[in-house]
Coordinates of N, CA and C and ligand atoms in Angstrom, one line a residue:
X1 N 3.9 -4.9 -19.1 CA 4.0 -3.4 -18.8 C 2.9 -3.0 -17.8
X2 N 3.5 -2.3 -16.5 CA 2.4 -1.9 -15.5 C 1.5 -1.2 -16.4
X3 N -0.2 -1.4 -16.0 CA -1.1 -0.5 -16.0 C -1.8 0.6 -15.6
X4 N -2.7 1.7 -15.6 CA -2.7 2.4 -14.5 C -4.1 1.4 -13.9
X5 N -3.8 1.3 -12.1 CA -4.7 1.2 -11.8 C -6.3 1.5 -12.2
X6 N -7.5 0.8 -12.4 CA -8.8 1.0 -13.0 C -9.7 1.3 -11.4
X7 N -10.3 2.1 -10.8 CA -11.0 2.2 -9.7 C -13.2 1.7 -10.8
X8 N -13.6 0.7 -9.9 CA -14.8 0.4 -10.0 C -15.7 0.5 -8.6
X9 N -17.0 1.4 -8.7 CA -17.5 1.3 -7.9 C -18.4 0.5 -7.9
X10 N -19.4 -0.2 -7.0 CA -20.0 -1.4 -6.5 C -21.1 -0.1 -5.8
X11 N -22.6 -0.5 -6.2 CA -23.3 0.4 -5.2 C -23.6 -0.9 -4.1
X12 N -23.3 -0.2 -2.5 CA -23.8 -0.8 -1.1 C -24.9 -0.6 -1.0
X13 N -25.2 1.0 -0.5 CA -26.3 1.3 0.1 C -26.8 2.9 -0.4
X14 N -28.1 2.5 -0.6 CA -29.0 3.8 -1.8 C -29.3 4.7 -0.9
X15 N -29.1 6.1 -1.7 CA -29.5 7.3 -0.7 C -31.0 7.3 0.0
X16 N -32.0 6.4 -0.3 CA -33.1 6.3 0.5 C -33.0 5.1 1.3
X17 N -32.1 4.3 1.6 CA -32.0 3.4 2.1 C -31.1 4.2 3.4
X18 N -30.1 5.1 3.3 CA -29.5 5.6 3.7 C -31.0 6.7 5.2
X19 N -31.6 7.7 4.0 CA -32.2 8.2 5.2 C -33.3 8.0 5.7
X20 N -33.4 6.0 5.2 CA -34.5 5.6 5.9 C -34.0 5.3 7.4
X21 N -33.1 4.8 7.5 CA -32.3 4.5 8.5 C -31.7 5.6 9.4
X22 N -31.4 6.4 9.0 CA -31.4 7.8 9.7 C -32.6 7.8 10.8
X23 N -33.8 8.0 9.8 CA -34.6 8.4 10.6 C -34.8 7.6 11.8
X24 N -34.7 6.2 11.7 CA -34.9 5.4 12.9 C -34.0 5.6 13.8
X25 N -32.6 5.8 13.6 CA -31.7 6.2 14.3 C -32.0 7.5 15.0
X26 N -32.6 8.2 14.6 CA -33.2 9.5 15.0 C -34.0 9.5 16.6
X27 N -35.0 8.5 15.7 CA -35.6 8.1 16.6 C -35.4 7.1 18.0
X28 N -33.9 6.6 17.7 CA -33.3 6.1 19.1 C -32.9 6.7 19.8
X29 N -32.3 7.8 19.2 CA -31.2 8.9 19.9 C -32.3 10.1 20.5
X30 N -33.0 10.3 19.9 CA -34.3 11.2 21.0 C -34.9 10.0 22.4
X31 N -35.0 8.9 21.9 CA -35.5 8.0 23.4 C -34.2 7.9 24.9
X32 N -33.1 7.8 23.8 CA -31.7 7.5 24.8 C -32.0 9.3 25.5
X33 N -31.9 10.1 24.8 CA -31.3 11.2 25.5 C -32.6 11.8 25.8
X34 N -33.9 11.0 26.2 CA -35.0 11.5 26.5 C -34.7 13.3 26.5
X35 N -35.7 13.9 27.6 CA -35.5 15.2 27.5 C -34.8 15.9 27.4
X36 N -33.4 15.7 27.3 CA -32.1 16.3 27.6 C -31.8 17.1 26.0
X37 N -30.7 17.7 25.5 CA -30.9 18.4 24.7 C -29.1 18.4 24.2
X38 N -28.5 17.0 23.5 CA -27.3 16.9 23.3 C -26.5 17.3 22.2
X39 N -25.2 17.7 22.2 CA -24.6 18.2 21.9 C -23.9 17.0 21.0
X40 N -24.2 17.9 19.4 CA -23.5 17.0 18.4 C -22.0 16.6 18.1
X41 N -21.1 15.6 18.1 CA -19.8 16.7 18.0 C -19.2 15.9 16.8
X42 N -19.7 15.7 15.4 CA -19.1 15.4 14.2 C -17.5 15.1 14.1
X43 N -17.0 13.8 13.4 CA -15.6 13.9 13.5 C -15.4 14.4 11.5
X44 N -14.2 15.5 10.8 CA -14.6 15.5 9.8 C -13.4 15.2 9.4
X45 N -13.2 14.7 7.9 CA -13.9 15.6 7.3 C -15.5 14.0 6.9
X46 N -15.0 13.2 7.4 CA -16.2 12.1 6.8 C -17.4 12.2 7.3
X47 N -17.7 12.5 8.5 CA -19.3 12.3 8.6 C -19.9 13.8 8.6
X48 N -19.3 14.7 7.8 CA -20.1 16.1 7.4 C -21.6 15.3 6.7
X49 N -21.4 14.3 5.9 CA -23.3 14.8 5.0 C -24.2 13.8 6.4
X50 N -23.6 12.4 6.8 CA -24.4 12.1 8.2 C -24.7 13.2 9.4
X51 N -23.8 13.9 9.6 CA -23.9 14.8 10.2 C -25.4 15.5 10.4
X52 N -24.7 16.6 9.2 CA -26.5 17.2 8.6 C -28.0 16.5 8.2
X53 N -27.6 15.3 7.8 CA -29.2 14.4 7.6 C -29.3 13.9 9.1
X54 N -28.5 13.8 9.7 CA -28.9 13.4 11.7 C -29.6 14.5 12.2
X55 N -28.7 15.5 12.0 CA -29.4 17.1 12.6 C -30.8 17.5 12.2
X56 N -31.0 17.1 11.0 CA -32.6 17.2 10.6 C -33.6 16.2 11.1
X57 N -32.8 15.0 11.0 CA -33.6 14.0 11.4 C -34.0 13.5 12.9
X58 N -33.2 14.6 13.8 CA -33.3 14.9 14.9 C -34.4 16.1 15.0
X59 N -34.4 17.2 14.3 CA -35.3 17.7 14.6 C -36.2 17.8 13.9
X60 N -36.6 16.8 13.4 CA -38.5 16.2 13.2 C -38.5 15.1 14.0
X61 N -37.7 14.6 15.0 CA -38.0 14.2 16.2 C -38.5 15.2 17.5
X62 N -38.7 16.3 17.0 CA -38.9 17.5 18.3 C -37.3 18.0 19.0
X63 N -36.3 18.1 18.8 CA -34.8 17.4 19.2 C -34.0 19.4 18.7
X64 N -33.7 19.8 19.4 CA -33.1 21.3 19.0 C -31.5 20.7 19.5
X65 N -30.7 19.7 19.0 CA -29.6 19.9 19.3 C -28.0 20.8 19.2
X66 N -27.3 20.9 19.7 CA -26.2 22.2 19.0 C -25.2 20.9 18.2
X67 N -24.2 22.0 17.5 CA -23.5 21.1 16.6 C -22.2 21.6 16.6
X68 N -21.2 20.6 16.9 CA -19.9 21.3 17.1 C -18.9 19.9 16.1
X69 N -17.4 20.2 16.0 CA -16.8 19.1 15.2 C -15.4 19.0 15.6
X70 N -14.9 18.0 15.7 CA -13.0 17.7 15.5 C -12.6 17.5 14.2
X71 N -11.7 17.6 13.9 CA -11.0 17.3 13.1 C -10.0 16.7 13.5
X72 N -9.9 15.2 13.2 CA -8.9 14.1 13.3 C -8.2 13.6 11.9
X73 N -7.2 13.3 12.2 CA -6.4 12.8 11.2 C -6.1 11.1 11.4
X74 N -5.9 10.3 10.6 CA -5.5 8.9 11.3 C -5.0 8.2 9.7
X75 N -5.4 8.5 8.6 CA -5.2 8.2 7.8 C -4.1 8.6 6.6
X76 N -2.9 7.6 5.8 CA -2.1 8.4 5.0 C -2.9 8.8 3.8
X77 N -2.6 8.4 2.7 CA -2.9 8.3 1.2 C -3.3 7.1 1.4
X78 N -3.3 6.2 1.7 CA -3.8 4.9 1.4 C -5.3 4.1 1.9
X79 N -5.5 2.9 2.1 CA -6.6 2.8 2.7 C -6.3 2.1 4.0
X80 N -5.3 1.9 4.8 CA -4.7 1.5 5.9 C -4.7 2.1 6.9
X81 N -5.1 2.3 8.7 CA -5.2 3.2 9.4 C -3.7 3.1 9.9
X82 N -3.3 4.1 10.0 CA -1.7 4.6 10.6 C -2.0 4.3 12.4
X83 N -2.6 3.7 12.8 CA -2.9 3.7 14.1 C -2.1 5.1 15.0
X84 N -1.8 6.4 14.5 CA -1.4 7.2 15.8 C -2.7 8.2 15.4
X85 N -3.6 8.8 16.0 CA -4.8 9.9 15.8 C -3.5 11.1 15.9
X86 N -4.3 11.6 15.4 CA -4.0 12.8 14.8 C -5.3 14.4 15.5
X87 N -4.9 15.2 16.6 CA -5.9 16.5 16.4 C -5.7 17.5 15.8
X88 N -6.5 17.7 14.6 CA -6.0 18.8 13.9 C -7.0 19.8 14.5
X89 N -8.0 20.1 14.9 CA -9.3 21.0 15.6 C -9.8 20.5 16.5
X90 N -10.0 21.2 17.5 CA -10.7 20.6 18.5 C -12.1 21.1 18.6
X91 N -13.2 20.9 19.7 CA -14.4 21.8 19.8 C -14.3 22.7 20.7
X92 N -15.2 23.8 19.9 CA -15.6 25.2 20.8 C -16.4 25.2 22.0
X93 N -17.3 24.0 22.2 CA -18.3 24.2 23.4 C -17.3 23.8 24.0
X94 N -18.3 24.4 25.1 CA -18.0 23.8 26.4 C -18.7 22.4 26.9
X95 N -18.6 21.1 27.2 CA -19.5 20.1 27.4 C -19.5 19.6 28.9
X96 N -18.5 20.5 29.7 CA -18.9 19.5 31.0 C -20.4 19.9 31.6
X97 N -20.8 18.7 31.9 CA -21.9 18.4 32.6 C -23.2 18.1 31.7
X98 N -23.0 18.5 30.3 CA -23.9 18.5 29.3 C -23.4 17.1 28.2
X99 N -24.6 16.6 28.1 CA -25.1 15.1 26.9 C -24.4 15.6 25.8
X100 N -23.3 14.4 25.4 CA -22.7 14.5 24.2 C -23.0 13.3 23.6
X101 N -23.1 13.6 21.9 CA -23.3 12.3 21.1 C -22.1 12.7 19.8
X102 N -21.3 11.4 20.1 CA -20.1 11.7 18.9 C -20.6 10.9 17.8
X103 N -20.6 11.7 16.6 CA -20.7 10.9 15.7 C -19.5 11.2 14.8
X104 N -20.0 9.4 14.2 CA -18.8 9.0 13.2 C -19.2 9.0 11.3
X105 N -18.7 8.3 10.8 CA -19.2 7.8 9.4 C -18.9 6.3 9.5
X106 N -17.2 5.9 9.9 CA -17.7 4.4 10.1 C -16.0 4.0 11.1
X107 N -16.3 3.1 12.1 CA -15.6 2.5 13.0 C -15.1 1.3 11.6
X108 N -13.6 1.7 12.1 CA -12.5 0.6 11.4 C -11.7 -0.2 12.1
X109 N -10.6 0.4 12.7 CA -9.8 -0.5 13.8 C -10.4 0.3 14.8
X110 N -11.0 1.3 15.4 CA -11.3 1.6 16.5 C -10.4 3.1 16.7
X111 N -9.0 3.3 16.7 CA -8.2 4.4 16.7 C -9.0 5.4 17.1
X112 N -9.7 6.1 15.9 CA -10.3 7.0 16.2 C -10.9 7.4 16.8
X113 N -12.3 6.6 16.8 CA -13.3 7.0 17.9 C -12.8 7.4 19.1
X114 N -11.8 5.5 19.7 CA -11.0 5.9 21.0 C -10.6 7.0 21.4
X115 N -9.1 7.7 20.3 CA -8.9 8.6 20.5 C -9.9 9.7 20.6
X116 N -10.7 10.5 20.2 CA -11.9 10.7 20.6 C -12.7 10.8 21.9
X117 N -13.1 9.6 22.0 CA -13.5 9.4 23.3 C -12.9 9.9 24.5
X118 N -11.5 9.7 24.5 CA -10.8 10.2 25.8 C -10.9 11.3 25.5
X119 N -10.5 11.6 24.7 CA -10.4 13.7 24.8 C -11.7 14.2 25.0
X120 N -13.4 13.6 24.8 CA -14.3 14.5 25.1 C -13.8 14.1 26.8
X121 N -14.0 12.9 27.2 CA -13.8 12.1 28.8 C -13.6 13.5 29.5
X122 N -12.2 14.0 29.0 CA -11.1 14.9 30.0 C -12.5 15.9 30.3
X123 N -13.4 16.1 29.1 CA -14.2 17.7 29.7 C -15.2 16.8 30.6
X124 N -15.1 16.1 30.6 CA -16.4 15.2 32.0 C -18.1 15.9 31.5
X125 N -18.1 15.6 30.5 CA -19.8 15.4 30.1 C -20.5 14.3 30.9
X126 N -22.0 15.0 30.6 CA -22.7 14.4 31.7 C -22.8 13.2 31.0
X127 N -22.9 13.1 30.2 CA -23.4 12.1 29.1 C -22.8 11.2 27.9
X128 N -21.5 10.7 27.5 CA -21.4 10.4 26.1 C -21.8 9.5 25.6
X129 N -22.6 9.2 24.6 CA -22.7 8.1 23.6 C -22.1 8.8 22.5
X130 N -22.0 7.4 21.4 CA -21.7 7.4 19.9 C -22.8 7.0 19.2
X131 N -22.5 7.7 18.0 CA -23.4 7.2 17.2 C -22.3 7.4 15.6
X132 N -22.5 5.6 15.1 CA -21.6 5.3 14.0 C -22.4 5.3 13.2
X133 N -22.4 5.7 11.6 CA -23.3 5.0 10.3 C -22.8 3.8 10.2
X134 N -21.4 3.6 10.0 CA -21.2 2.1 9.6 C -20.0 1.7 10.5
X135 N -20.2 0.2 10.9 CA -19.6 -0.4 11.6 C -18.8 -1.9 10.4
X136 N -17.2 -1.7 10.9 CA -16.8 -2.9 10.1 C -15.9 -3.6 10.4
X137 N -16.9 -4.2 11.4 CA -16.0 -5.2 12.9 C -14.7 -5.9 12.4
X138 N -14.4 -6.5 11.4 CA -14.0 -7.5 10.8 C -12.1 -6.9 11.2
X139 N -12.2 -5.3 11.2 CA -11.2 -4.8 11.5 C -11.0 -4.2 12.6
X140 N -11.4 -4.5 13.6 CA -11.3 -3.9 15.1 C -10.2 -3.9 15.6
X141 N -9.5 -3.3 16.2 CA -7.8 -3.4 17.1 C -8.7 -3.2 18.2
X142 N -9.1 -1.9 18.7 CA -9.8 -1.4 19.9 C -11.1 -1.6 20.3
X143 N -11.5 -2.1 21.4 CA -13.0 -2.4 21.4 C -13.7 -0.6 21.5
X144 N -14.6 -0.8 21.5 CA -15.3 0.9 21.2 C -16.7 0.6 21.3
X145 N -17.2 1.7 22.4 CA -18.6 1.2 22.7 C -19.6 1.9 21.8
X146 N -20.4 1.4 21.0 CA -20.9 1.3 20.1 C -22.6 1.5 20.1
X147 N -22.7 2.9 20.7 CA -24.6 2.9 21.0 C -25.7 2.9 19.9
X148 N -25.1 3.6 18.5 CA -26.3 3.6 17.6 C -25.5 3.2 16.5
X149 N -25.5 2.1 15.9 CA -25.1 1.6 14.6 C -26.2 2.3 13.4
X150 N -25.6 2.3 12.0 CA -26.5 2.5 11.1 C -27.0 1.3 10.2
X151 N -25.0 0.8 10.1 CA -25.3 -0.4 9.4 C -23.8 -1.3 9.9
X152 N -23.9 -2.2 9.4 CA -23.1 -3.2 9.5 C -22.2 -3.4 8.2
X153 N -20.7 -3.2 8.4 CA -21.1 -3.6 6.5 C -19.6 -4.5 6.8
X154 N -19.3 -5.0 5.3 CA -18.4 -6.3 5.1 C -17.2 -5.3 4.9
X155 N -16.4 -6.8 5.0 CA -14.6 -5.7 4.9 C -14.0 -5.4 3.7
X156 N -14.9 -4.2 3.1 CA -14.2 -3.4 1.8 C -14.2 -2.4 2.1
X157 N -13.3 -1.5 1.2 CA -13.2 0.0 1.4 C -14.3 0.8 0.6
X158 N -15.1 1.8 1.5 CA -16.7 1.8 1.1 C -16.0 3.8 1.1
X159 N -17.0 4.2 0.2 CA -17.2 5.7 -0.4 C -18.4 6.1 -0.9
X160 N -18.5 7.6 -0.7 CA -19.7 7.8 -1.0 C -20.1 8.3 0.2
X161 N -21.0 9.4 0.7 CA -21.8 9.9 1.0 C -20.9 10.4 2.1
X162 N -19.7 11.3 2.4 CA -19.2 12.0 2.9 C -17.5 10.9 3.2
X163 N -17.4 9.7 2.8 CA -16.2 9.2 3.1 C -15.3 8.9 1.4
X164 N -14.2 9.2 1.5 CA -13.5 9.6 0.5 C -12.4 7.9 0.2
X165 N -11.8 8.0 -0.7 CA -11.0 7.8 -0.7 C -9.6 9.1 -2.3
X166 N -9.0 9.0 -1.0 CA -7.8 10.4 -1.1 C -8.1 11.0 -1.9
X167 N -9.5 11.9 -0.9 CA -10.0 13.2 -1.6 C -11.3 13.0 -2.4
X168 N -11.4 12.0 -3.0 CA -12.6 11.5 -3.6 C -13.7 11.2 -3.4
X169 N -14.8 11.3 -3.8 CA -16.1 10.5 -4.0 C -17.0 11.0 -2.3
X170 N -16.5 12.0 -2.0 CA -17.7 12.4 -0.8 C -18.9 12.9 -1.2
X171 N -19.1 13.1 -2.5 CA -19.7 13.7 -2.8 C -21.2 12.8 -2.9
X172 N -20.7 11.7 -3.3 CA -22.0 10.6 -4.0 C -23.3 10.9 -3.3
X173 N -24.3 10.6 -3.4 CA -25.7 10.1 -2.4 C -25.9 8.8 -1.6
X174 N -25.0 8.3 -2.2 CA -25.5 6.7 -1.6 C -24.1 6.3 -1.6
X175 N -23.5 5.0 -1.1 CA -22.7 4.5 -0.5 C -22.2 3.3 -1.7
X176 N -21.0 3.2 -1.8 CA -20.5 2.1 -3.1 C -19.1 1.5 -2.5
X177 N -19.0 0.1 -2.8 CA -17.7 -0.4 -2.0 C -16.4 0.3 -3.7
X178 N -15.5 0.2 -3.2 CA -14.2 0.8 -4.3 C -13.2 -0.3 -4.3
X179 N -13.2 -0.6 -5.9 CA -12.3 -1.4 -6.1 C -11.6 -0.7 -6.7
X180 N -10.1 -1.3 -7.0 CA -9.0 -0.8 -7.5 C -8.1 -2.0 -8.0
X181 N -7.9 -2.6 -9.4 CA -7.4 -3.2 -9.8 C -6.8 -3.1 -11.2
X182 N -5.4 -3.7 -11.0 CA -4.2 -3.5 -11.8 C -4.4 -4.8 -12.4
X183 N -3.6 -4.7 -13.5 CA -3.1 -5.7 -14.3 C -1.6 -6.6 -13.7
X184 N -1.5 -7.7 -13.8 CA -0.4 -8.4 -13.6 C 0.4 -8.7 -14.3
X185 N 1.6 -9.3 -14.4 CA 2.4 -9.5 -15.1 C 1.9 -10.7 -16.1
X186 N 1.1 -11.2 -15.6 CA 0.3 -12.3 -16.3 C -0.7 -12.3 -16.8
X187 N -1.3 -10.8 -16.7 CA -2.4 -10.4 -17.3 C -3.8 -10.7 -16.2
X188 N -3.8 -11.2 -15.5 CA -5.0 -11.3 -14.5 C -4.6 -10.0 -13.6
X189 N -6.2 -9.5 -13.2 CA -6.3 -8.8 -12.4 C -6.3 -8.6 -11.3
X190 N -5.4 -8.2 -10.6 CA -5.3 -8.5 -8.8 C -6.3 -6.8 -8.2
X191 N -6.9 -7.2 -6.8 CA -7.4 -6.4 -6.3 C -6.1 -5.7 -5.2
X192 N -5.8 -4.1 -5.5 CA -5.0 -3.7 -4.9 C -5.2 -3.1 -3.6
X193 N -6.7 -2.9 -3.0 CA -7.1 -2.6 -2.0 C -7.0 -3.7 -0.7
X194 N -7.1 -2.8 0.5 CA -7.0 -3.9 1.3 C -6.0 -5.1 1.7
Ligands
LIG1 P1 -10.3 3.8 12.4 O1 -9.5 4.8 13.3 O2 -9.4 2.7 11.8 O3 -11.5 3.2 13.2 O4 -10.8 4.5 11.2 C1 -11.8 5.5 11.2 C2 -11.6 6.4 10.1 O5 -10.9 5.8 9.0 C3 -13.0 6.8 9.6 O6 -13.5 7.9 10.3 C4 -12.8 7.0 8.1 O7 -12.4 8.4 7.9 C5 -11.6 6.1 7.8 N1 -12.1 4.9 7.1 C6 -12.1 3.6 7.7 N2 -12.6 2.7 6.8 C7 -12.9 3.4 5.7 C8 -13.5 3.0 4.5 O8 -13.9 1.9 4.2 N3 -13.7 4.0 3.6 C9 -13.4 5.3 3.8 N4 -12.8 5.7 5.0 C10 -12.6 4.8 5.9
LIG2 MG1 -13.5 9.7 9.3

């Protein structure tokens, strides 16, 4: 008899672990964009809580940056990328000629950021870098240039601290990989993710 799926979380990475690393990233992203004064542009709805711990952690770097967001789509109900991007919002600044830093929550096949990338391109900023929390090469389609990593992580579907799975768990502090396993016809448990 099918069962319902059982979801288990796995803690990754602990909310001080999380804005220890911020901070250092802070402090790369004030050296790259020395004096200059760049323009945040969040993709949501997943890197809203990196977002805000960057923005602070930028400014106790001395760092007054503005903060603007897209809203992309790339994902169904599942944990699989649909490879076509999706713009659901675009941003209100204006950035030609002015330092952009896109940030993410975490590079998967690449889709998104790319898509991304070209569409800030079109306004011809003086400046773009990215900046990822988590990077999870293992699934790359697109290569994507990659200036501030946070972390590196292995090929599971990770939640927690602003990344969901359908609708879920942005809430956490800290970061947990998500299993999801059903029962078999045999009674052993298969992992249904991934
Ligand atoms: P990509 O277009 O495949 O690189 O996927 C990027 C987007 O997919 C991210 O911004 C996330 O919203 C979502 N995503 C990819 N991997 C995960 C994951 O492990 N957990 C939650 N969301 C993910
Ligand atoms: Mg996302």
């Amino acid at each position: 008899m099918p069962s319902t799926p059982a979801e288990q979380l796995a803690p990754l990475i602990s909310a001080d672990d999380l804005q220890a690393r911020i901070s250092e990233l802070a402090r790369e992203i004030a050296l790259a964009f020395a004096a200059q004064t760049p323009v945040l542009v969040g993709l949501l709805k997943g890197s809203f809580m990196f977002m805000a711990d960057l923005a602070r952690a930028l400014h106790r770097q001395g760092m007054a940056p503005t903060v603007d967001f897209m809203i992309v789509a790339s994902y169904g109900a599942g944990t699989q990328t649909s490879g076509s991007v999706q713009l659901l919002s675009d941003i209100e600044t204006e950035i030609r000629g002015r330092p952009v830093l896109l940030v993410d929550d975490i590079l998967d096949s690449g889709h998104t950021l790319d898509f991304c990338l070209r569409r800030l391109r079109r306004d011809r900023p003086a400046q773009l870098r990215t900046c990822i929390l988590l990077d999870k090469p293992a699934r790359r389609v697109i290569a994507c240039p990659t200036d501030h990593v946070g972390f590196t992580v292995p090929n599971e579907f990770i939640v927690g601290y602003g990344l969901d799975y359908q609708g879920r768990y942005r809430e956490l502090p800290g970061l947990a990989v998500l299993n999801i396993s059903a029962d078999t016809p045999t009674g052993r448990k298969t992992n249904i993710l991934i």
